[in-house]
C-alpha atoms as one frame of an Amber mdcrd trajectory, in Angstrom:
protein
 -17.509   0.805 -21.946 -18.250   4.901 -21.724 -17.912   7.212 -24.907 -15.622
  10.005 -25.544 -18.850  11.910 -25.909 -19.729  10.710 -22.355 -16.759  11.294
 -20.650 -16.338  15.122 -21.968 -20.430  15.456 -20.573 -19.428  14.546 -17.408
 -16.315  16.536 -17.068 -18.446  19.580 -18.539 -20.856  18.937 -15.706 -18.380
  18.716 -12.859 -16.291  21.780 -14.259 -18.511  24.209 -12.103 -17.995  22.390
  -8.731 -14.100  22.230  -9.327 -13.566  25.856 -10.311 -15.721  26.761  -7.083
 -13.556  24.354  -5.212 -10.586  25.857  -6.737 -11.357  29.168  -5.761 -12.480
  28.568  -2.330 -10.033  26.252  -0.845  -7.494  25.606  -3.058  -6.320  29.215
  -3.782  -6.771  30.291  -0.139  -4.505  27.340   0.821  -1.724  28.253  -2.009
  -2.053  31.870  -0.773  -1.574  30.994   2.784   1.661  28.903   1.999   2.803
  31.616  -0.051   2.362  33.853   3.059   3.994  31.777   6.110   7.205  32.669
   4.289   6.412  36.356   5.083   6.534  38.748   8.017   2.967  40.435   7.548
   1.585  42.214  10.235  -1.486  43.842   8.518   0.253  47.003   7.928   3.116
  48.484   5.907   5.322  45.619   7.100   5.676  42.902   4.565   9.287  41.233
   4.757  10.526  37.754   3.117  11.502  35.977   6.252  12.258  32.492   4.463
  11.418  29.302   6.765  11.975  31.661  10.165   8.146  31.517  11.021   8.803
  27.797  10.905  11.567  27.408  12.858  10.270  30.000  15.360   7.366  27.559
  15.924   9.116  24.456  15.938  11.760  26.223  18.652   8.571  27.552  20.920
   7.510  25.427  23.798   4.025  27.032  23.565   3.481  25.461  20.121   4.515
  21.951  20.733   2.116  22.610  24.458  -0.797  23.668  22.088  -0.410  20.800
  19.429  -0.375  18.474  22.220  -3.537  19.665  23.766  -5.293  19.442  20.738
  -4.516  15.943  20.186  -5.621  14.912  23.884  -8.530  16.866  22.990  -9.706
  15.097  19.876  -8.826  11.748  20.843 -10.612  11.927  24.313 -13.385  13.445
  22.751 -13.773  11.092  20.104 -13.303   7.946  22.101 -15.561   9.232  24.613
 -18.653  10.426  21.578 -18.065   6.933  20.410 -18.743   4.856  23.240 -21.568
   6.955  24.260 -23.181   6.942  20.730 -22.899   3.718  20.582 -24.350   2.967
  23.965 -27.270   5.346  23.032 -27.907   3.342  19.732 -27.763  -0.068  21.152
 -30.232   1.000  24.189 -32.360   3.066  21.852 -32.640  -0.054  18.917 -33.802
  -2.426  21.666 -36.607  -0.221  22.626 -40.115  -1.023  21.629 -41.995   2.316
  22.806 -41.372   5.840  22.964 -38.117   5.567  20.750 -39.105   7.981  18.541
 -39.454  10.485  21.288 -36.422   9.812  22.690 -34.560   9.880  19.410 -35.630
  13.232  18.826 -34.576  14.575  22.426 -31.200  12.788  21.501 -30.959  14.760
  18.456 -31.609  18.637  20.280 -28.302  19.171  20.675 -27.480  18.835  16.996
 -29.521  21.515  16.162 -27.765  24.239  18.014 -24.949  26.092  16.851 -21.226
  25.757  18.662 -21.358  29.020  19.902 -24.771  28.706  21.382 -23.587  25.607
  23.079 -20.993  27.280  24.484 -22.516  30.287  25.567 -25.545  27.997  27.541
 -22.632  25.761  29.012 -20.928  29.304  30.372 -24.303  29.651  32.221 -25.104
  26.309  33.196 -21.322  25.858  34.557 -20.802  29.266  35.866 -19.284  29.066
  40.055 -21.496  31.365  41.108 -24.793  31.181  39.456 -24.877  28.160  37.357
 -27.654  25.332  38.031 -25.010  22.572  38.019 -22.893  23.991  41.157 -26.351
  24.733  42.901 -26.963  21.066  42.372 -23.439  20.106  44.114 -23.894  22.598
  46.570 -27.786  21.089  47.740 -26.232  17.595  47.517 -23.254  18.520  50.330
 -20.688  18.767  47.169 -17.836  21.314  46.847 -18.492  24.021  43.785 -16.742
  23.254  40.799 -14.596  25.834  39.114 -14.962  24.029  35.874 -13.548  26.135
  33.246 -12.108  28.474  36.101  -8.629  26.232  36.670  -5.899  24.505  34.538
  -6.605  21.543  36.119 -10.374  21.415  35.260 -10.943  23.454  32.085 -10.164
  20.735  29.207 -12.188  18.229  30.764 -15.263  20.593  30.999 -14.807  21.906
  27.241 -14.501  17.683  26.524 -17.444  17.335  28.026 -19.298  20.086  26.485
 -18.550  18.744  22.806 -19.169  15.334  24.033 -22.885  16.280  25.151 -22.862
  18.483  21.959 -21.861  15.942  19.189 -22.641  12.249  20.720 -25.990  12.970
  18.727 -24.155  12.500  15.690 -22.435   9.395  16.660 -25.878   8.282  17.815
 -28.012   8.793  15.148 -25.828   7.063  12.577 -24.826   3.988  14.419 -28.734
   3.794  14.934 -29.603   3.904  11.448 -26.537   1.140  10.640 -27.994  -0.933
  13.574 -31.925  -0.760  12.102 -30.486  -1.652   8.783 -28.624  -5.101   9.485
 -29.644  -7.916   7.834 -31.729  -9.832  10.540 -30.382 -13.423   8.985 -26.745
 -13.316  10.783 -28.617 -12.174  14.130 -31.230 -14.869  13.905 -28.789 -17.484
  13.604 -26.707 -16.057  16.575 -29.474 -16.392  18.848 -30.045 -19.984  17.284
 -26.577 -21.026  18.427 -27.175 -19.925  21.967 -25.618 -16.067  21.698 -26.740
 -13.715  24.312 -27.535 -10.386  23.633 -24.147  -8.912  24.677 -22.387 -11.880
  22.847 -24.596 -10.715  19.817 -23.786  -7.358  19.749 -19.971  -7.664  19.997
 -19.462 -10.755  17.401 -22.361 -10.001  14.806 -23.296  -6.701  14.866 -20.566
  -4.446  15.833 -18.520  -6.622  13.317 -20.889  -6.083  10.521 -20.969  -2.204
  11.488 -17.196  -2.207  11.014 -17.577   0.223   7.514 -19.779   2.651   9.293
 -17.726   3.083  12.508 -14.751   3.617  10.663 -16.325   6.207   8.730 -17.619
   8.104  12.110 -14.130   7.824  13.638 -12.905   9.990  10.515 -15.487  12.484
  10.614 -15.230  13.065  14.393 -11.386  12.709  14.847 -11.172  15.398  12.174
 -13.747  17.644  13.477 -12.560  17.452  17.078  -8.697  18.071  15.358 -10.596
  21.666  13.726 -12.116  22.159  17.262 -12.786  26.143  17.410 -15.828  27.048
  18.131 -16.516  25.551  21.661 -12.960  26.550  23.237 -13.299  30.061  21.747
 -16.907  30.301  23.568 -15.754  28.934  26.547 -12.160  29.343  27.442 -11.142
  31.311  24.496  -7.892  28.962  25.266  -7.712  30.330  28.939  -7.257  29.988
  31.868  -3.134  30.752  30.649  -3.142  28.560  27.831  -4.489  25.287  29.113
  -7.161  25.024  26.675  -5.710  26.824  23.433  -5.676  24.656  20.577  -4.203
  25.184  17.029  -7.367  26.747  15.685  -7.643  29.578  18.584  -3.839  29.786
  18.421  -4.115  30.840  14.817  -6.924  33.173  15.685  -4.780  34.784  18.541
  -1.760  35.429  16.320  -3.712  36.668  13.680  -6.310  38.951  15.169  -4.889
  39.828  18.798  -1.596  40.135  17.782  -1.583  40.714  14.105   0.580  38.068
  13.401  -0.749  37.340  10.269   2.214  35.401   8.634   3.009  33.195  12.046
  -1.117  32.486  12.201  -0.552  31.165   8.538   2.585  29.099   9.612   0.208
  27.698  12.099  -2.351  26.507   9.915  -0.317  25.250   7.317   1.303  22.915
   9.538  -1.802  21.698  11.209  -3.103  21.344   7.736  -0.610  18.752   6.912
  -0.938  16.975   9.905  -4.650  16.478   9.888  -3.824  15.826   5.932  -1.403
  12.671   7.135  -4.007  11.523   9.368  -7.055  11.774   6.496  -4.719   9.875
   4.198  -3.563   7.247   7.049  -7.091   6.999   7.682  -7.697   6.044   4.353
  -5.148   3.353   4.019  -6.361   1.625   6.946  -9.866   1.369   5.089  -8.633
   0.414   1.630  -6.997  -2.307   3.809 -10.510  -3.006   5.881 -11.965  -3.529
   2.860  -9.688  -5.876   1.376  -9.724  -8.000   4.604
């Protein structure tokens, strides 16, 4: 049993981290929540309006479209990255030669910041000068506008994010595969299980906690997407790729509607918190099972 003195020492050691967290996270959150009840435009206007900002948002068709697009981006990008990352990890795990080189090459996108990835993708996918459209035309296909139309912009942004972040899923799943105990795998092979059966009935079930952790991280990260969309489409064309983060940014720094921007982020933070709590509850249930 830990003594009272050791408990006091533990609290003393973590106190600086708690104070820093409170100063950098808790205070801005409380301040933002308070500002959401005012009408503040970066100037002299600072009027208390109560819940009007929330009511205006809930009555706005634009808000619901942006919220829907945020979830579309998060769900599709997360599923795509999980599938691609797991597939790449399984393939690389089976390689006996050149695995280190391939692993390093696959990790290259993670070494680049999001805004650089966005700018690179705009150049590569440019309708007039981009190498991708050049290849398409050379093969006899019509050029694609990619970021230029409402029909293709969201899919293109998801594709860029998948290129960037699949490596995150890949490296964690690969580490998990290489750390699995070999006894159950050998037993399955002795029983006549093939490679796919061993993968789906033995390896992936043993990796379930790892995969669930990746799912949590990627879901929250894709819900908070900003740099990829800001650097490629800016939320356009029209608002076809607008998400909650870019909507808040546009309200704050394009229209100087600071209180409305705070309201957007308060609502979005509550949604992300609720999703995180659901994931935590599911994780606890999985651990009990």
